[in-house]
Tab-separated table of N, CA and C in Angstrom:
chain	number	residue	atom	x	y	z
A	9	MET	N	55.033	-4.013	42.767
A	9	MET	CA	54.226	-3.577	41.590
A	9	MET	C	53.128	-2.840	42.292
A	10	ALA	N	52.711	-1.505	41.742
A	10	ALA	CA	51.698	-0.769	42.165
A	10	ALA	C	50.342	-1.258	41.527
A	11	SER	N	49.345	-1.360	42.498
A	11	SER	CA	47.970	-1.695	41.968
A	11	SER	C	47.106	-0.518	41.884
A	12	VAL	N	46.287	-0.520	40.735
A	12	VAL	CA	45.313	0.545	40.508
A	12	VAL	C	44.160	0.581	41.544
A	13	SER	N	43.969	1.835	42.005
A	13	SER	CA	42.850	1.796	43.017
A	13	SER	C	41.586	1.686	42.750
A	14	THR	N	40.496	1.383	43.329
A	14	THR	CA	39.191	1.120	42.991
A	14	THR	C	38.582	2.180	42.315
A	15	GLU	N	38.876	3.422	42.865
A	15	GLU	CA	38.301	4.710	42.054
A	15	GLU	C	38.946	4.954	40.579
A	16	ALA	N	40.049	4.556	40.547
A	16	ALA	CA	40.619	4.670	39.191
A	16	ALA	C	39.826	3.551	38.256
A	17	LYS	N	39.847	2.579	38.582
A	17	LYS	CA	39.125	1.482	37.958
A	17	LYS	C	37.762	1.813	37.608
A	18	VAL	N	36.988	2.483	38.614
A	18	VAL	CA	35.675	2.898	38.204
A	18	VAL	C	35.541	4.007	37.282
A	19	GLY	N	36.632	5.036	37.432
A	19	GLY	CA	36.763	5.981	36.418
A	19	GLY	C	37.073	5.529	35.203
A	20	ILE	N	37.767	4.695	34.812
A	20	ILE	CA	38.426	4.105	33.489
A	20	ILE	C	36.981	3.484	32.927
A	21	PHE	N	36.276	2.683	33.768
A	21	PHE	CA	35.101	1.922	33.350
A	21	PHE	C	33.933	2.993	32.777
A	22	VAL	N	33.835	4.066	33.678
A	22	VAL	CA	32.631	5.136	33.316
A	22	VAL	C	33.271	5.823	31.985
A	23	LEU	N	34.443	6.039	31.893
A	23	LEU	CA	35.022	6.831	30.536
A	23	LEU	C	34.828	5.971	29.484
A	24	ALA	N	35.086	4.750	29.599
A	24	ALA	CA	34.916	3.615	28.404
A	24	ALA	C	33.388	3.509	28.068
A	25	ALA	N	32.683	3.469	29.080
A	25	ALA	CA	31.114	3.496	28.714
A	25	ALA	C	30.604	4.617	28.211
A	26	LEU	N	31.025	5.854	28.458
A	26	LEU	CA	30.636	7.147	27.828
A	26	LEU	C	31.107	7.153	26.379
A	27	ILE	N	32.304	6.627	26.294
A	27	ILE	CA	33.030	6.708	24.736
A	27	ILE	C	32.030	5.704	23.814
A	28	LEU	N	31.554	4.411	24.468
A	28	LEU	CA	30.973	3.655	23.566
A	28	LEU	C	29.337	4.179	23.509
A	29	LEU	N	28.887	4.778	24.424
A	29	LEU	CA	27.668	5.230	24.121
A	29	LEU	C	27.525	6.457	23.287
A	30	ALA	N	28.677	7.437	23.160
A	30	ALA	CA	28.677	8.346	22.073
A	30	ALA	C	28.725	7.741	20.718
A	31	TYR	N	29.774	6.664	20.735
A	31	TYR	CA	29.968	6.074	19.354
A	31	TYR	C	28.545	5.314	18.942
A	32	MET	N	27.957	4.747	19.701
A	32	MET	CA	26.629	3.913	19.474
A	32	MET	C	25.759	5.192	19.128
A	33	SER	N	25.455	6.141	19.827
A	33	SER	CA	24.593	7.272	19.497
A	33	SER	C	24.691	7.678	18.105
A	34	PHE	N	25.959	8.031	17.723
A	34	PHE	CA	26.255	8.506	16.438
A	34	PHE	C	26.049	7.419	15.285
A	35	ARG	N	26.266	6.137	15.411
A	35	ARG	CA	25.978	5.297	14.563
A	35	ARG	C	24.563	5.080	14.339
A	36	VAL	N	23.813	5.068	15.362
A	36	VAL	CA	22.301	4.876	15.360
A	36	VAL	C	21.622	6.171	14.619
A	37	GLY	N	22.143	7.250	14.966
A	37	GLY	CA	21.711	8.530	14.444
A	37	GLY	C	22.157	8.844	13.005
A	38	GLU	N	23.306	8.180	12.565
A	38	GLU	CA	23.717	8.286	11.113
A	38	GLU	C	24.416	9.664	10.998
A	39	SER	N	25.043	10.174	12.150
A	39	SER	CA	25.619	11.431	12.050
A	39	SER	C	27.061	11.288	11.620
A	40	THR	N	27.632	12.149	10.849
A	40	THR	CA	28.919	11.942	10.374
A	40	THR	C	29.919	13.178	10.540
A	41	PHE	N	29.682	13.901	11.529
A	41	PHE	CA	30.617	15.039	11.970
A	41	PHE	C	30.883	15.951	10.944
A	42	GLY	N	29.591	16.438	10.134
A	42	GLY	CA	29.756	17.566	9.060
A	42	GLY	C	30.019	16.944	7.766
A	43	PHE	N	30.498	15.840	7.570
A	43	PHE	CA	30.611	15.220	6.109
A	43	PHE	C	29.616	14.304	5.996
A	44	LYS	N	28.801	14.567	4.942
A	44	LYS	CA	27.491	13.738	4.628
A	44	LYS	C	27.971	12.997	3.440
A	45	LYS	N	27.704	11.770	3.404
A	45	LYS	CA	27.906	10.903	2.238
A	45	LYS	C	26.732	11.065	1.190
A	46	GLY	N	27.166	10.731	-0.081
A	46	GLY	CA	25.804	10.708	-0.918
A	46	GLY	C	25.993	11.997	-1.716
A	47	TYR	N	24.950	12.073	-2.719
A	47	TYR	CA	24.749	13.310	-3.629
A	47	TYR	C	23.494	14.066	-3.292
A	48	ARG	N	23.463	15.285	-3.758
A	48	ARG	CA	22.068	16.042	-3.649
A	48	ARG	C	21.464	16.304	-4.847
A	49	ILE	N	20.182	16.165	-4.697
A	49	ILE	CA	19.006	16.453	-5.710
A	49	ILE	C	18.066	17.325	-5.276
A	50	THR	N	17.265	18.024	-6.060
A	50	THR	CA	16.415	18.967	-5.741
A	50	THR	C	14.999	18.657	-6.315
A	51	ALA	N	13.889	18.959	-5.707
A	51	ALA	CA	12.655	18.838	-6.162
A	51	ALA	C	11.723	20.043	-5.685
A	52	THR	N	10.734	20.594	-6.464
A	52	THR	CA	9.986	21.657	-6.264
A	52	THR	C	8.384	21.040	-5.983
A	53	PHE	N	7.904	21.494	-4.972
A	53	PHE	CA	6.468	21.009	-4.618
A	53	PHE	C	5.631	22.276	-4.307
A	54	ASP	N	4.408	22.166	-4.652
A	54	ASP	CA	3.299	23.139	-4.367
A	54	ASP	C	3.106	23.427	-2.896
A	55	ASN	N	3.183	22.273	-2.081
A	55	ASN	CA	2.708	22.175	-0.748
A	55	ASN	C	3.597	21.051	0.156
A	56	VAL	N	4.260	21.327	1.007
A	56	VAL	CA	5.085	20.311	1.661
A	56	VAL	C	4.602	20.362	3.208
A	57	ALA	N	3.488	20.596	3.499
A	57	ALA	CA	2.925	20.718	4.783
A	57	ALA	C	3.065	19.294	5.544
A	58	GLY	N	3.821	19.438	6.786
A	58	GLY	CA	4.023	18.390	7.467
A	58	GLY	C	5.282	17.447	7.190
A	59	LEU	N	5.812	17.888	6.211
A	59	LEU	CA	7.304	17.184	5.788
A	59	LEU	C	8.308	18.069	6.566
A	60	GLU	N	9.111	17.275	7.160
A	60	GLU	CA	10.312	17.963	8.049
A	60	GLU	C	11.635	17.638	7.605
A	61	LYS	N	12.661	18.290	7.908
A	61	LYS	CA	13.946	18.113	7.657
A	61	LYS	C	14.364	16.804	8.362
A	62	ASP	N	15.279	15.994	7.511
A	62	ASP	CA	15.546	14.544	7.958
A	62	ASP	C	14.576	13.554	7.713
A	63	ALA	N	13.503	14.000	7.076
A	63	ALA	CA	12.396	12.919	6.750
A	63	ALA	C	13.115	11.991	5.766
A	64	SER	N	12.648	10.734	5.718
A	64	SER	CA	13.006	9.768	4.943
A	64	SER	C	12.645	9.937	3.565
A	65	VAL	N	13.509	9.503	2.485
A	65	VAL	CA	13.373	9.363	1.234
A	65	VAL	C	13.560	7.967	0.567
A	66	GLN	N	12.267	7.558	0.134
A	66	GLN	CA	12.212	6.174	-0.194
A	66	GLN	C	12.087	5.938	-1.725
A	67	VAL	N	12.441	4.683	-2.109
A	67	VAL	CA	12.128	4.167	-3.553
A	67	VAL	C	11.598	2.817	-3.219
A	68	ALA	N	10.387	2.489	-3.673
A	68	ALA	CA	9.829	1.085	-3.424
A	68	ALA	C	9.792	0.777	-2.049
A	69	GLY	N	9.596	1.629	-0.994
A	69	GLY	CA	9.664	1.279	0.354
A	69	GLY	C	11.087	0.987	0.951
A	70	VAL	N	12.045	1.378	0.307
A	70	VAL	CA	13.439	1.339	0.739
A	70	VAL	C	14.049	2.602	1.074
A	71	ASP	N	14.439	2.882	2.272
A	71	ASP	CA	15.020	3.965	2.492
A	71	ASP	C	16.506	4.321	1.664
A	72	VAL	N	16.338	5.376	0.876
A	72	VAL	CA	17.685	5.648	-0.015
A	72	VAL	C	18.150	7.080	0.304
A	73	GLY	N	17.758	7.814	1.232
A	73	GLY	CA	18.161	9.114	1.595
A	73	GLY	C	17.408	9.883	2.482
A	74	ARG	N	17.572	11.095	2.726
A	74	ARG	CA	17.041	11.977	3.595
A	74	ARG	C	16.689	13.373	3.068
A	75	VAL	N	15.727	14.175	3.519
A	75	VAL	CA	15.524	15.414	3.331
A	75	VAL	C	16.590	16.492	3.947
A	76	GLU	N	17.468	17.103	3.120
A	76	GLU	CA	18.338	17.894	3.705
A	76	GLU	C	17.912	19.198	4.229
A	77	SER	N	17.062	20.053	3.288
A	77	SER	CA	16.556	21.188	3.586
A	77	SER	C	15.280	21.500	2.894
A	78	ILE	N	14.502	22.365	3.385
A	78	ILE	CA	13.253	22.875	2.700
A	78	ILE	C	13.290	24.336	2.723
A	79	THR	N	13.216	24.949	1.620
A	79	THR	CA	13.161	26.445	1.475
A	79	THR	C	12.017	26.825	0.682
A	80	LEU	N	11.727	28.115	0.799
A	80	LEU	CA	10.681	28.825	-0.220
A	80	LEU	C	11.267	29.526	-1.202
A	81	LYS	N	10.971	29.177	-2.463
A	81	LYS	CA	11.545	29.803	-3.668
A	81	LYS	C	10.445	30.133	-4.688
A	82	ASP	N	10.175	31.309	-4.787
A	82	ASP	CA	9.292	31.885	-5.853
A	82	ASP	C	7.789	31.304	-5.538
A	83	GLY	N	7.497	31.378	-4.108
A	83	GLY	CA	6.067	30.752	-3.671
A	83	GLY	C	5.899	29.411	-3.804
A	84	ARG	N	7.107	28.635	-3.997
A	84	ARG	CA	6.810	27.045	-3.932
A	84	ARG	C	7.813	26.539	-2.870
A	85	ALA	N	7.835	25.252	-2.430
A	85	ALA	CA	8.664	24.553	-1.528
A	85	ALA	C	9.631	23.987	-2.454
A	86	PHE	N	10.893	24.504	-2.139
A	86	PHE	CA	12.165	23.800	-2.735
A	86	PHE	C	12.910	22.851	-1.796
A	87	VAL	N	12.791	21.583	-2.125
A	87	VAL	CA	13.391	20.613	-1.059
A	87	VAL	C	14.767	19.931	-1.825
A	88	THR	N	15.672	19.983	-0.996
A	88	THR	CA	16.880	19.429	-1.215
A	88	THR	C	16.949	18.101	-0.541
A	89	LEU	N	17.334	16.932	-1.326
A	89	LEU	CA	17.497	15.589	-0.793
A	89	LEU	C	18.848	15.043	-0.989
A	90	ARG	N	19.345	14.363	0.144
A	90	ARG	CA	20.747	13.713	0.029
A	90	ARG	C	20.401	12.193	-0.261
A	91	ILE	N	20.792	11.840	-1.190
A	91	ILE	CA	20.713	10.328	-1.811
A	91	ILE	C	22.075	9.572	-1.501
A	92	ARG	N	21.960	8.561	-0.962
A	92	ARG	CA	23.020	7.434	-0.812
A	92	ARG	C	23.891	7.308	-2.109
A	93	PRO	N	25.163	7.230	-1.972
A	93	PRO	CA	25.933	7.073	-3.275
A	93	PRO	C	25.800	5.863	-3.913
A	94	ASP	N	25.283	4.880	-3.382
A	94	ASP	CA	25.208	3.476	-4.087
A	94	ASP	C	23.831	3.505	-4.765
A	95	VAL	N	23.086	4.515	-4.768
A	95	VAL	CA	21.726	4.593	-5.472
A	95	VAL	C	21.803	5.541	-6.587
A	96	GLN	N	21.363	5.044	-7.633
A	96	GLN	CA	21.323	5.753	-8.967
A	96	GLN	C	19.719	5.932	-9.439
A	97	LEU	N	19.294	7.208	-9.526
A	97	LEU	CA	18.204	7.633	-9.901
A	97	LEU	C	17.962	8.070	-11.377
A	98	GLU	N	17.026	7.620	-12.062
A	98	GLU	CA	16.794	7.968	-13.461
A	98	GLU	C	16.438	9.361	-13.556
A	99	LYS	N	16.638	10.167	-14.614
A	99	LYS	CA	16.243	11.456	-14.902
A	99	LYS	C	14.824	11.694	-14.728
A	100	ASP	N	13.959	10.657	-15.224
A	100	ASP	CA	12.570	11.067	-15.262
A	100	ASP	C	11.783	10.514	-13.979
A	101	ILE	N	12.461	10.284	-12.778
A	101	ILE	CA	11.914	9.934	-11.748
A	101	ILE	C	10.655	10.865	-11.313
A	102	VAL	N	9.730	10.445	-10.465
A	102	VAL	CA	8.496	11.209	-10.050
A	102	VAL	C	8.835	11.185	-8.631
A	103	ALA	N	8.523	12.501	-7.983
A	103	ALA	CA	8.652	12.726	-6.467
A	103	ALA	C	7.174	12.874	-6.067
A	104	SER	N	6.688	12.270	-4.857
A	104	SER	CA	5.568	12.462	-4.188
A	104	SER	C	5.546	12.616	-2.749
A	105	ILE	N	4.832	13.233	-1.921
A	105	ILE	CA	4.865	13.266	-0.561
A	105	ILE	C	3.880	12.260	-0.125
A	106	LYS	N	4.322	11.243	0.802
A	106	LYS	CA	3.407	10.222	1.529
A	106	LYS	C	3.410	10.231	2.849
A	107	THR	N	2.422	9.509	3.432
A	107	THR	CA	2.357	9.490	4.793
A	107	THR	C	2.535	8.039	5.298
A	108	HIS	N	3.232	7.793	6.417
A	108	HIS	CA	3.192	6.514	7.017
A	108	HIS	C	2.044	6.307	7.861
A	109	GLY	N	1.030	5.578	7.256
A	109	GLY	CA	-0.183	5.389	8.109
A	109	GLY	C	-1.255	6.644	7.946
A	110	VAL	N	-2.275	6.719	8.785
A	110	VAL	CA	-3.116	7.787	8.573
A	110	VAL	C	-2.594	9.028	9.272
A	111	LEU	N	-2.104	9.006	10.428
A	111	LEU	CA	-1.534	10.062	11.197
A	111	LEU	C	0.030	10.069	11.261
A	112	GLY	N	0.664	9.148	10.456
A	112	GLY	CA	2.249	9.081	10.532
A	112	GLY	C	3.182	10.344	10.179
A	113	ASP	N	4.291	10.075	10.069
A	113	ASP	CA	5.031	10.961	9.413
A	113	ASP	C	5.078	11.091	8.017
A	114	LYS	N	5.470	12.362	7.621
A	114	LYS	CA	5.477	12.338	5.952
A	114	LYS	C	7.009	12.057	5.568
A	115	TYR	N	6.829	11.376	4.146
A	115	TYR	CA	8.248	11.162	3.496
A	115	TYR	C	8.054	11.424	2.200
A	116	ILE	N	9.208	11.470	1.398
A	116	ILE	CA	9.197	11.494	-0.054
A	116	ILE	C	9.277	10.122	-0.642
A	117	GLU	N	8.336	9.859	-1.564
A	117	GLU	CA	8.469	8.540	-2.111
A	117	GLU	C	8.808	9.032	-3.657
A	118	LEU	N	10.123	8.225	-4.143
A	118	LEU	CA	10.407	8.606	-5.486
A	118	LEU	C	9.973	7.161	-6.436
A	119	ALA	N	9.321	7.425	-7.427
A	119	ALA	CA	8.881	6.441	-8.339
A	119	ALA	C	9.911	6.148	-9.486
A	120	PRO	N	10.351	4.949	-9.631
A	120	PRO	CA	11.511	4.903	-10.588
A	120	PRO	C	10.958	5.336	-12.044
A	121	GLY	N	12.114	5.727	-12.805
A	121	GLY	CA	11.931	6.288	-14.029
A	121	GLY	C	12.256	5.145	-15.114
A	122	THR	N	12.329	5.765	-16.295
A	122	THR	CA	12.675	4.700	-17.455
A	122	THR	C	14.327	4.450	-17.443
A	123	ARG	N	14.430	3.199	-17.482
A	123	ARG	CA	15.752	2.530	-17.442
A	123	ARG	C	16.595	3.229	-18.902
A	124	GLY	N	17.774	3.404	-18.892
A	124	GLY	CA	18.474	3.620	-20.020
A	124	GLY	C	18.709	5.197	-20.630
A	125	ILE	N	17.961	5.893	-19.813
A	125	ILE	CA	17.794	7.335	-20.466
A	125	ILE	C	18.916	8.239	-19.585
A	126	GLY	N	19.574	7.594	-18.465
A	126	GLY	CA	20.550	8.521	-17.833
A	126	GLY	C	20.223	8.627	-16.325
A	127	TYR	N	21.133	9.029	-15.594
A	127	TYR	CA	20.783	9.216	-14.152
A	127	TYR	C	20.961	10.589	-13.853
A	128	LEU	N	20.428	10.984	-12.506
A	128	LEU	CA	20.802	12.321	-12.083
A	128	LEU	C	21.930	12.399	-11.251
A	129	ASP	N	22.676	13.512	-11.573
A	129	ASP	CA	23.914	13.731	-10.974
A	129	ASP	C	23.803	14.602	-9.823
A	130	ASP	N	24.793	14.903	-9.154
A	130	ASP	CA	24.710	15.690	-7.973
A	130	ASP	C	24.352	17.026	-8.365
A	131	GLY	N	23.313	17.635	-7.717
A	131	GLY	CA	22.816	18.907	-8.015
A	131	GLY	C	21.649	18.765	-9.087
A	132	GLY	N	21.386	17.544	-9.507
A	132	GLY	CA	20.258	17.351	-10.385
A	132	GLY	C	18.829	17.791	-9.871
A	133	GLN	N	17.913	18.019	-10.895
A	133	GLN	CA	16.608	18.438	-10.452
A	133	GLN	C	15.615	17.432	-10.836
A	134	ILE	N	14.712	16.989	-9.875
A	134	ILE	CA	13.585	16.111	-10.315
A	134	ILE	C	12.720	17.154	-11.123
A	135	GLN	N	12.134	16.672	-12.364
A	135	GLN	CA	11.322	17.607	-12.914
A	135	GLN	C	10.000	17.411	-12.904
A	136	ARG	N	9.370	16.240	-12.114
A	136	ARG	CA	8.148	15.794	-11.817
A	136	ARG	C	7.857	15.698	-10.544
A	137	ALA	N	6.979	16.387	-9.853
A	137	ALA	CA	6.509	16.144	-8.402
A	137	ALA	C	5.144	16.159	-8.485
A	138	GLU	N	4.544	14.940	-7.886
A	138	GLU	CA	3.087	14.999	-7.904
A	138	GLU	C	2.476	15.850	-6.729
A	139	ARG	N	1.379	16.347	-7.187
A	139	ARG	CA	0.640	17.144	-6.127
A	139	ARG	C	-0.073	16.373	-5.070
A	140	THR	N	0.130	16.530	-3.739
A	140	THR	CA	-0.549	15.721	-2.876
A	140	THR	C	-1.974	16.234	-2.425
A	141	ALA	N	-2.660	15.552	-1.685
A	141	ALA	CA	-3.940	15.857	-1.362
A	141	ALA	C	-3.771	16.697	0.041
A	142	ASP	N	-4.496	17.785	0.070
A	142	ASP	CA	-4.291	18.910	1.283
A	142	ASP	C	-5.375	18.259	2.148
A	143	VAL	N	-5.131	17.834	3.198
A	143	VAL	CA	-5.934	17.170	4.265
A	143	VAL	C	-7.029	18.156	4.815
A	144	ASP	N	-6.265	19.458	4.859
A	144	ASP	CA	-7.409	20.581	5.460
A	144	ASP	C	-8.365	20.888	4.329
A	145	ARG	N	-8.064	21.052	3.003
A	145	ARG	CA	-9.074	21.451	2.157
A	145	ARG	C	-10.022	20.239	1.864
A	146	LEU	N	-9.498	19.008	2.081
A	146	LEU	CA	-10.405	17.824	1.972
A	146	LEU	C	-11.316	17.845	3.191
A	147	LEU	N	-10.995	18.180	4.350
A	147	LEU	CA	-12.038	18.069	5.477
A	147	LEU	C	-12.916	19.363	5.246
A	148	ASN	N	-12.442	20.438	4.738
A	148	ASN	CA	-13.289	21.620	4.648
A	148	ASN	C	-14.453	21.338	3.603
A	149	ASN	N	-14.070	20.683	2.508
A	149	ASN	CA	-14.964	20.269	1.426
A	149	ASN	C	-15.982	19.293	2.015
A	150	LEU	N	-15.586	18.276	2.947
A	150	LEU	CA	-16.347	17.407	3.446
A	150	LEU	C	-17.452	17.858	4.480
A	151	ALA	N	-17.014	18.992	5.150
A	151	ALA	CA	-17.882	19.616	6.063
A	151	ALA	C	-19.022	20.385	5.128
A	152	LEU	N	-18.642	20.918	4.109
A	152	LEU	CA	-19.688	21.686	3.302
A	152	LEU	C	-20.591	20.725	2.636
A	153	ILE	N	-20.212	19.525	2.152
A	153	ILE	CA	-20.955	18.398	1.820
A	153	ILE	C	-22.015	17.987	2.893
A	154	ALA	N	-21.516	17.991	4.112
A	154	ALA	CA	-22.296	17.414	5.256
A	154	ALA	C	-23.288	18.405	5.447
A	155	ASP	N	-23.066	19.769	5.443
A	155	ASP	CA	-23.804	20.818	5.483
A	155	ASP	C	-25.117	20.822	4.582
A	156	ASP	N	-24.721	20.613	3.432
A	156	ASP	CA	-25.647	20.478	2.331
A	156	ASP	C	-26.593	19.342	2.274
A	157	VAL	N	-26.039	18.169	2.960
A	157	VAL	CA	-26.872	16.940	3.267
A	157	VAL	C	-27.750	17.180	4.148
A	158	LYS	N	-27.400	17.861	5.253
A	158	LYS	CA	-28.238	18.321	6.444
A	158	LYS	C	-29.445	19.150	5.796
A	159	GLY	N	-29.024	20.110	5.005
A	159	GLY	CA	-30.116	21.087	4.401
A	159	GLY	C	-31.118	20.300	3.518
């Protein structure tokens, strides 16, 4: 009976380890090889500064989806969200951009709507998006106030 050489055993072990590493990387990164689960909805914001593609979408602090794309349409930010298929969102939900902590990443928070009026379907549009505070404008106003107080 022929035995397997040490080099072959090491090669098989390394190959198995690489396959396991690739599998775990895709599981942690939630990659799906081009096919993405869930349905898409859109929202329009005046300003999405700091919001990035693949940012979290949350309802009551629970991750329910990701930002799929951000484009400019008629001078406003047009954001496409991919929502998990097991999550149903009411037609009158409100979208707002929030920040994890003071200097954290930005994400989209969806405030639940009224029960019983129906749910958004694939391709649905969020009708209400809250305007977020622009930190640069706030700091500029604060500097002007500080100058007035000095004077």
